[in-house]
Short mmCIF file of C-alpha atoms and ligand atoms in Angstrom, two decimals:
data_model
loop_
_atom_site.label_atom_id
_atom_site.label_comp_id
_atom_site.label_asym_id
_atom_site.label_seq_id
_atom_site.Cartn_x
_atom_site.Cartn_y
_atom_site.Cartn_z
CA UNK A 25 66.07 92.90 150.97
CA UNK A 26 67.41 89.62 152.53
CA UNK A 27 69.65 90.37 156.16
CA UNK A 28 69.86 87.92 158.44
CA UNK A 29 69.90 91.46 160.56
CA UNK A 30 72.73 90.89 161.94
CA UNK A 31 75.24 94.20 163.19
CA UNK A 32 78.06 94.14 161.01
CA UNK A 33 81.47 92.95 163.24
CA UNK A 34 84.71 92.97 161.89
CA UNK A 35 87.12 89.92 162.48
CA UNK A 36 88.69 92.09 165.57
CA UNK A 37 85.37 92.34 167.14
CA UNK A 38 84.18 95.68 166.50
CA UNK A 39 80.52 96.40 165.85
CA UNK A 40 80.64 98.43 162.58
CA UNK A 41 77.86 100.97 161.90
CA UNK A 42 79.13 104.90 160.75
CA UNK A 43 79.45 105.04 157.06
CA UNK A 44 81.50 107.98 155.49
CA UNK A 45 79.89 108.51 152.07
CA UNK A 46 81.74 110.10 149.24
CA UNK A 47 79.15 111.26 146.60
CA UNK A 48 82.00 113.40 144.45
CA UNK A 49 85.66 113.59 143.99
CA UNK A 50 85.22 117.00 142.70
CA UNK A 51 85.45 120.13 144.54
CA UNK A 52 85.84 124.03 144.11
CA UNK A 53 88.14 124.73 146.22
CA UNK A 54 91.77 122.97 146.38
CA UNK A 55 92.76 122.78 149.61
CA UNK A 56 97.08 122.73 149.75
CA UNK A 57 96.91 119.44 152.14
CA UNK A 58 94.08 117.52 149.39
CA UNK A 59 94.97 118.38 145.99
CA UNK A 60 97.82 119.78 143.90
CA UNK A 61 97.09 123.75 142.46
CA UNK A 62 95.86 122.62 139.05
CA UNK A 63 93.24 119.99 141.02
CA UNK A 64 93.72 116.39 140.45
CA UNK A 65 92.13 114.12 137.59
CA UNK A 66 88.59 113.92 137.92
CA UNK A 67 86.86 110.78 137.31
CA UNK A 68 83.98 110.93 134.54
CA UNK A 69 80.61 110.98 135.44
CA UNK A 70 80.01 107.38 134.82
CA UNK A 71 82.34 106.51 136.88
CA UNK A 72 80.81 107.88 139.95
CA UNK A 73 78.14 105.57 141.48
CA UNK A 74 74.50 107.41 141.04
CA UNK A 75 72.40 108.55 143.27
CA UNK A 76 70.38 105.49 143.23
CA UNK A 77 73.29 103.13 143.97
CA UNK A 78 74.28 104.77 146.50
CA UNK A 79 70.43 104.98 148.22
CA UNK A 80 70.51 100.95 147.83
CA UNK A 81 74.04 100.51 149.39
CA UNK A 82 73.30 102.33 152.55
CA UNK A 83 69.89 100.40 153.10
CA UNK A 84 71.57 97.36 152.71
CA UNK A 85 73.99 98.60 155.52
CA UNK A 86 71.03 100.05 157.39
CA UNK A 87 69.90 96.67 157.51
CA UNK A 88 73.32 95.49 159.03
CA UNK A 89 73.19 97.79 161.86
CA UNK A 90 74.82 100.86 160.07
CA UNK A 91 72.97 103.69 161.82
CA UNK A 92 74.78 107.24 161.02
CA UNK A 93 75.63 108.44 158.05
CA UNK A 94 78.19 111.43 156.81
CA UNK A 95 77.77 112.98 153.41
CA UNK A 96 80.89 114.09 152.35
CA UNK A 97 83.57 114.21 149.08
CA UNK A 98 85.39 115.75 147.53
CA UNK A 99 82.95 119.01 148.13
CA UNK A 100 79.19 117.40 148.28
CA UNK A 101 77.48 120.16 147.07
CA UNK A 102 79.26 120.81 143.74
CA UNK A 103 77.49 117.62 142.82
CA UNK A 104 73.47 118.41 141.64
CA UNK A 105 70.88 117.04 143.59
CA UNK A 106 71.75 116.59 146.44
CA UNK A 107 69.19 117.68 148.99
CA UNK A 108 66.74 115.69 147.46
CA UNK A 109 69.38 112.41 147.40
CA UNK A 110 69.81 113.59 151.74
CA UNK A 111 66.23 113.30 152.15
CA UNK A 112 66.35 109.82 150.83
CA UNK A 113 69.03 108.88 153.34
CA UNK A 114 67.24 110.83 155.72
CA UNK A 115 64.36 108.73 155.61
CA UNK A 116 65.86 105.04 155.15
CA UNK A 117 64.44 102.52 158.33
CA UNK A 118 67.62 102.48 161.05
CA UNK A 119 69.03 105.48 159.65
CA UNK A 120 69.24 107.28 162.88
CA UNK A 121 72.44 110.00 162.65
CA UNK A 122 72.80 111.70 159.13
CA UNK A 123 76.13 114.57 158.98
CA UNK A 124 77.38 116.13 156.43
CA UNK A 125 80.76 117.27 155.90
CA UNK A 126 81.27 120.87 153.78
CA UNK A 127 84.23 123.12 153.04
CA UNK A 128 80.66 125.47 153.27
CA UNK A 129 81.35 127.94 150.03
CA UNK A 130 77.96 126.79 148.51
CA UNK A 131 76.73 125.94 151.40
CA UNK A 132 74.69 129.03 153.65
CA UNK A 133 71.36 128.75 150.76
CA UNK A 134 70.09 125.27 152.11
CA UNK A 135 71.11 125.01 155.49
CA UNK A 136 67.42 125.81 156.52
CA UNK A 137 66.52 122.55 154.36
CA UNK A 138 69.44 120.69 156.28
CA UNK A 139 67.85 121.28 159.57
CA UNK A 140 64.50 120.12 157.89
CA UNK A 141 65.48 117.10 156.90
CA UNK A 142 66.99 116.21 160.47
CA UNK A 143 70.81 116.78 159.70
CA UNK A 144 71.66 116.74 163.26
CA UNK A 145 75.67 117.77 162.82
CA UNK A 146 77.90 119.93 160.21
CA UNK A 147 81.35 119.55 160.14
CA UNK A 148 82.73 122.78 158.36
CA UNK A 149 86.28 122.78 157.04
CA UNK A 150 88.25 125.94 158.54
CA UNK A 151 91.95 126.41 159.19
CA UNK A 152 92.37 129.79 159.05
CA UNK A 153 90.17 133.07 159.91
CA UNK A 154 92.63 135.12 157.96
CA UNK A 155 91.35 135.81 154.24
CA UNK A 156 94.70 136.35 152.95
CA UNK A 157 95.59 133.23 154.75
CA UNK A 158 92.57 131.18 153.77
CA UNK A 159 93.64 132.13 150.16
CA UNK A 160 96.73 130.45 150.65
CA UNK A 161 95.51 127.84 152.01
CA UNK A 162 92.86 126.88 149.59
CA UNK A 163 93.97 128.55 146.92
CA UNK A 164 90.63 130.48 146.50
CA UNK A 165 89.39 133.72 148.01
CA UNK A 166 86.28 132.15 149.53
CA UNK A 167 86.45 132.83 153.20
CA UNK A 168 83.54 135.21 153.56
CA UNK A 169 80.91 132.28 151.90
CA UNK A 170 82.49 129.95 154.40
CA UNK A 171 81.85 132.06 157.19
CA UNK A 172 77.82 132.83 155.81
CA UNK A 173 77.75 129.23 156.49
CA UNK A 174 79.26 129.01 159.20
CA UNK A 175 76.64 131.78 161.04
CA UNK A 176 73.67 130.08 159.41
CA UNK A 177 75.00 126.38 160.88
CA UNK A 178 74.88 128.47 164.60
CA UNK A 179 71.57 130.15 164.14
CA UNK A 180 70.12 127.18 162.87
CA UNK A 181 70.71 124.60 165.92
CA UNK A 182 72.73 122.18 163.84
CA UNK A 183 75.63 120.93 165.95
CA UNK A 184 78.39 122.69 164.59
CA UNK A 185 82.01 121.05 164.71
CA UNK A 186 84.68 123.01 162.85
CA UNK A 187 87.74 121.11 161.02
CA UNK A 188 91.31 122.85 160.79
CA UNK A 189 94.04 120.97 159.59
CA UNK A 190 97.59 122.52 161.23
CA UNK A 191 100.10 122.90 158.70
CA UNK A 192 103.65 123.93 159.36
CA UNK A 193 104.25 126.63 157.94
CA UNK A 194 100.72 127.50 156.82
CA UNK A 195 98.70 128.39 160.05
CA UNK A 196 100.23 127.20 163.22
CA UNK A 197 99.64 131.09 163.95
CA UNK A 198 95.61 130.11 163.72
CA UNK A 199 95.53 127.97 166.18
CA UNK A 200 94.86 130.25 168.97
CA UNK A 201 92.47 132.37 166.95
CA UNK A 202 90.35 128.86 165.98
CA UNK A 203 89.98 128.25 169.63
CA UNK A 204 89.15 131.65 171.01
CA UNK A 205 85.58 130.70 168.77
CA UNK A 206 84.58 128.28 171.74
CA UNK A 207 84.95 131.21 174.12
CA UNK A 208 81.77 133.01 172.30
CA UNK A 209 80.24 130.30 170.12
CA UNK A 210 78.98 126.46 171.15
CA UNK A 211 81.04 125.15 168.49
CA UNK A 212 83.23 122.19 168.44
CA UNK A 213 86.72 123.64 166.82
CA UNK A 214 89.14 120.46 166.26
CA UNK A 215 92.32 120.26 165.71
CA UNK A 216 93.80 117.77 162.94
CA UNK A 217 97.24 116.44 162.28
CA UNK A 218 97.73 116.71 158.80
CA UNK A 219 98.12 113.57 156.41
CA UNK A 220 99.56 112.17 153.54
CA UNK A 221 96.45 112.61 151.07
CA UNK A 222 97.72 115.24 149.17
CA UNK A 223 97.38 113.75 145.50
CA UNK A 224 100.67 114.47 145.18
CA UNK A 225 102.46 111.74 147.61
CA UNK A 226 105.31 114.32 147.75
CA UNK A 227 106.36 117.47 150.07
CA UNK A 228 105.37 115.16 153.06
CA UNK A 229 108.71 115.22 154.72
CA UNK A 230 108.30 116.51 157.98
CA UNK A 231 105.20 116.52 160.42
CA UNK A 232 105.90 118.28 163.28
CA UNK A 233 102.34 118.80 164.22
CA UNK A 234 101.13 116.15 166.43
CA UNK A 235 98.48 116.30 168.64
CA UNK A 236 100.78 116.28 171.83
CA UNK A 237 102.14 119.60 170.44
CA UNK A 238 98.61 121.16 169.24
CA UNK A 239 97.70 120.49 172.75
CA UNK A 240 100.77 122.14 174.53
CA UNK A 241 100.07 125.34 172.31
CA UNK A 242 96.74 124.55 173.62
CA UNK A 243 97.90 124.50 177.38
CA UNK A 244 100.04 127.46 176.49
CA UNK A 245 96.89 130.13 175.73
CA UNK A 246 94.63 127.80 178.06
CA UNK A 247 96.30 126.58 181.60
CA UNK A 248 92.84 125.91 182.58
CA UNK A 249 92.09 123.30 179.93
CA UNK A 250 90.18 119.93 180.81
CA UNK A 251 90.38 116.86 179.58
CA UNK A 252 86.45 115.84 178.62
CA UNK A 253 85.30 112.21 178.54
CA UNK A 254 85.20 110.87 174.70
CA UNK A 255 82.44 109.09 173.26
CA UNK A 256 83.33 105.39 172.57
CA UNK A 257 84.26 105.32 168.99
CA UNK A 258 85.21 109.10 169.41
CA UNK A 259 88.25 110.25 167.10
CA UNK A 260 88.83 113.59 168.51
CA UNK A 261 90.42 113.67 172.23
CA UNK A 262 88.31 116.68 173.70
CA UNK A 263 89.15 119.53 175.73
CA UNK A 264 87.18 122.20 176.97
CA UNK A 265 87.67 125.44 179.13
CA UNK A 266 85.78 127.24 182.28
CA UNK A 267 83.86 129.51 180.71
CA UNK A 268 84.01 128.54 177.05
CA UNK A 269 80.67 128.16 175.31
CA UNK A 270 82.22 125.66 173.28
CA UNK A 271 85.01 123.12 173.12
CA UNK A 272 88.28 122.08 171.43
CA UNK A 273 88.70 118.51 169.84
CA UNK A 274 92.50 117.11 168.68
CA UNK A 275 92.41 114.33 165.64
CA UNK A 276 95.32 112.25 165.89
CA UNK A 277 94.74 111.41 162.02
CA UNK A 278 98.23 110.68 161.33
CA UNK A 279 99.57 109.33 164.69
CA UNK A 280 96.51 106.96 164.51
CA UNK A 281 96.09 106.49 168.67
CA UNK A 282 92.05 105.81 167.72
CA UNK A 283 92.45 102.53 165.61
CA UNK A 284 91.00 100.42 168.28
CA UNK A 285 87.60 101.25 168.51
CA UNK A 286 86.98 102.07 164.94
CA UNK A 287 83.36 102.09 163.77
CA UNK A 288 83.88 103.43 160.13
CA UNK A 289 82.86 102.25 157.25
CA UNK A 290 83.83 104.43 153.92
CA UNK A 291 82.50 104.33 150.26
CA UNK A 292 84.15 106.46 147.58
CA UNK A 293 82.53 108.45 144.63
CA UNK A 294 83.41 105.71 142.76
CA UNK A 295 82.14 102.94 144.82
CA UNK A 296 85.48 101.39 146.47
CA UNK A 297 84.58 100.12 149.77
CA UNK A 298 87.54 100.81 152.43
CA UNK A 299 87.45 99.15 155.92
CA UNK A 300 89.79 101.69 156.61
CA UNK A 301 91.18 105.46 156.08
CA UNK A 302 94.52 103.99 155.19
CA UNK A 303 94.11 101.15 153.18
CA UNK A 304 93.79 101.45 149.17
CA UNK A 305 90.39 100.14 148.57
CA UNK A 306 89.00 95.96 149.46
CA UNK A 307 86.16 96.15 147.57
CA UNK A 308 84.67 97.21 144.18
CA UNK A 309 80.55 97.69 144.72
CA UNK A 310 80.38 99.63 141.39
CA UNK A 311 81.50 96.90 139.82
CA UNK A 312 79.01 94.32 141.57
CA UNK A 313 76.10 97.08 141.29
CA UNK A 314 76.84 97.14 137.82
CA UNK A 315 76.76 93.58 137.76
CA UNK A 316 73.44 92.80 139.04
CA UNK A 317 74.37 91.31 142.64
CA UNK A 318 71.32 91.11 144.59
CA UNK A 319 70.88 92.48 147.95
CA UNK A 320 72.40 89.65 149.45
CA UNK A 321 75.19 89.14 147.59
CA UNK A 322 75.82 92.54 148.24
CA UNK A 323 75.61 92.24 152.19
CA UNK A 324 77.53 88.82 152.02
CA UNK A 325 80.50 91.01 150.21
CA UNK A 326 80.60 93.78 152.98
CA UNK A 327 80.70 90.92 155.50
CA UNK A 328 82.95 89.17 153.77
CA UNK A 329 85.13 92.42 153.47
CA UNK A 330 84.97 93.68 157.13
CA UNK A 331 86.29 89.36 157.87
CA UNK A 332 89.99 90.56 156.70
CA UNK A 333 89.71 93.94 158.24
CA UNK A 334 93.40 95.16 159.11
CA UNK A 335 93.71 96.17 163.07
CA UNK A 336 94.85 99.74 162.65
CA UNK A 337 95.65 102.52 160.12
CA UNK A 338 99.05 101.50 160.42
CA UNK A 339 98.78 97.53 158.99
CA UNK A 340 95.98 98.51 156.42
CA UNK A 341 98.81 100.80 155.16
CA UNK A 342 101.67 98.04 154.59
CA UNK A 343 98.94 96.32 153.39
CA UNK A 344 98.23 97.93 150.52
CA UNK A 345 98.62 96.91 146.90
CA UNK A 346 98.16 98.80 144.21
CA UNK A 347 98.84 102.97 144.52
CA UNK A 348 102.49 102.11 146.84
CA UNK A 349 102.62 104.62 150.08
CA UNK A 350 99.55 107.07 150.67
CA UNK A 351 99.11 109.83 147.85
CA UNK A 352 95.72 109.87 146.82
CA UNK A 353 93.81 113.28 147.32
CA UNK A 354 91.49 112.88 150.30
CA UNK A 355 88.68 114.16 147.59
CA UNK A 356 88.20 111.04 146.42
CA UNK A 357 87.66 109.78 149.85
CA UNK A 358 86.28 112.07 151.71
CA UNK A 359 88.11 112.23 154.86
N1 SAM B 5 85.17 119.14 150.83
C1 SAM B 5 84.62 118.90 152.11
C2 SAM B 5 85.41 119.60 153.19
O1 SAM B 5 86.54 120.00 152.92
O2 SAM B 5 84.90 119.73 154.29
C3 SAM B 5 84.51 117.43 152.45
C4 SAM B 5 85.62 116.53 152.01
S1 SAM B 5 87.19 116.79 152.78
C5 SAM B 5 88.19 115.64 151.95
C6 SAM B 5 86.91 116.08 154.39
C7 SAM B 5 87.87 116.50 155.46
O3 SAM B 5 89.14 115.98 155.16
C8 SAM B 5 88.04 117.99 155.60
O4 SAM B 5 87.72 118.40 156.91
C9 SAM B 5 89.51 118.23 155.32
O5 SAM B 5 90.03 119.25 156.12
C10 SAM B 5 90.11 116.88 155.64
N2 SAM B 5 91.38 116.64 154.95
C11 SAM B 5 91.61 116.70 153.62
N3 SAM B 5 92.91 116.42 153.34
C12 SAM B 5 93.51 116.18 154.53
C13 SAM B 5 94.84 115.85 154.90
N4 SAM B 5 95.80 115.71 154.00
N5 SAM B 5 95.11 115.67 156.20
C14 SAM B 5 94.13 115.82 157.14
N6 SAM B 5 92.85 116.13 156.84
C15 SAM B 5 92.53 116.32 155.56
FE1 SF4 B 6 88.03 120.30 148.56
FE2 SF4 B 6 87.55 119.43 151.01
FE3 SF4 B 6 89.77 118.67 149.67
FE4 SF4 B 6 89.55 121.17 150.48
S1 SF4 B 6 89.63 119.36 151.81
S2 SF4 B 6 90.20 120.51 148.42
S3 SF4 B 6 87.41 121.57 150.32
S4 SF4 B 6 87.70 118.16 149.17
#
């Protein structure tokens, strides 16, 4: 591979090197805040970059500096093979961080192989400990798999953050059940504000649930509450409690107050490169995969695509072109 091994920097200065890796936009369970009931139109399967594309793209990036990886999808592990596609990433040169992201129904039978192969962190999508709830929610009775997982994650060692977006409506009443977890388990339990990626564009009229008012239902069950110091390309503003075993992170997804020091990288199922969450796609590496670009044409168009990036979620939304305001299911971007 040619690099001239340089980190990859955006044109706003910031060293880029976390890539969020989509490797489906399918998934079993449909979440009310991804996809519609009757799911959303899958793509076919050769139309989904293979395994082996997907290897090459992050050891180009690898060789640019990108050091962590997330797995994630639509739901990763609907899609065969994929332990043995981990342990490739697991083992690429520079490749020092590799997550995974699960909604953890099929989940609990490999973690053992997860902590094998060095995962070091699984975020677990929860919003609700309430089956009837969870039902609801994700519009399948799978809460009991979820929480297999969930136990295996803890026993295991492997860092264990837990996602719950807060829905009006749907399970503002979790909230304080979600954080009374870090009072018995070291688990990270984090708070998100829900966002437009709903693959339906509609029913997104009001959001009432910013992180300012997560956090004052937060202060409400917790007066003790801290403030914790963030890491430096942290998304989550973290909180913890006297006593707690674990702690309580707020994503401002939708108010967007963690633009600035954005590290991310993200590659869909499909191979669209997006230099950001909110932007509708700058780059098509299928199509130049497909194409035969070599290596270094391949790192010269991720450079050349991080040169335009926009500052913030906010611009690389008016910016973009083709698919109007934000409506796209998050499963086929994978969060
Ligand atoms: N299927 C896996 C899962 O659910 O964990 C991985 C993919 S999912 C798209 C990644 C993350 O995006 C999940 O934690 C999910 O809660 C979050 N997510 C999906 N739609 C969202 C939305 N509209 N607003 C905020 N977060 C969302
Ligand atoms: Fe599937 Fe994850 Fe979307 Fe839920 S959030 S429907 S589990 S991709």
């Amino acid at each position: 591979m040619i690099s001239n091994g340089a980190t990859l920097l955006d044109n706003h200065g910031r060293p880029v090197n976390y890539l969020r890796l989509a490797v489906t936009d399918r998934c079993n369970l449909r979440c009310f805040y991804c996809m519609p009931e009757e799911g959303i139109k899958y793509l076919p399967k050769s139309a989904l970059l293979t395994y082996e594309e997907m290897e090459r793209l992050v050891r180009i990036l690898a060789g640019m500096g990108v050091n962590k990886v997330r797995i994630t999808g639509g739901e990763p592990f609907v899609r065969n093979g994929l332990l043995p596609f981990m342990e490739r990433i697991a083992g690429i040169a520079g490749i020092e961080d590799l997550n995974l992201t699960t909604n953890g129904v099929l989940t609990f039978p490999y973690v053992k192989e997860l902590k094998a192969m060095g995962v070091r962190s699984v975020n677990l999508s929860l919003d609700t400990l309430d089956r009837a709830r969870f039902r609801v929610m994700t519009r399948r009775d799978e809460l009991p798999a979820v929480l297999k997982t969930f136990h295996q994650l803890l026993d295991s060692g492997i860092e264990v953050k837990l996602n719950m977006v807060v829905m009006e409506n749907k399970n503002t009443q979790d909230i304080l059940p979600m954080a009374q977890l870090t009072e018995i388990y070291p688990v990270s339990v984090r708070f998100i504000e829900e966002m437009p990626f709903n693959g339906e564009g509609v029913r997104f009229g009001q959001f009432t649930w910013n992180y300012r008012r997560i956090l004052e239902e937060l202060i409400t069950h917790y007066p003790a509450i801290n403030k914790l110091a963030d890491g430096a390309n942290a998304t989550a503003y973290g909180y913890g409690v006297p006593g707690h075993k674990g702690t309580m992170g707020i994503i401002a997804a939708y108010s967007r107050s963690f633009c600035g020091t954005c590290n991310r990288i993200r590659i869909t199922a499909q191979g669209i490169l997006k230099t950001c969450l909110y932007d509708d796609g700058v780059l098509d590496l299928r199509k130049l995969l497909r194409d035969g670009a070599s290596d270094g044409q391949l790192e010269g168009a991720f450079r050349g695509a991080f040169r335009s990036r926009a500052k913030d979620g906010f611009e690389a939304e008016a910016h973009r072109l083709s698919q109007g305001p934000v409506s796209e299911s998050m499963s086929t971007i994978g969060g």
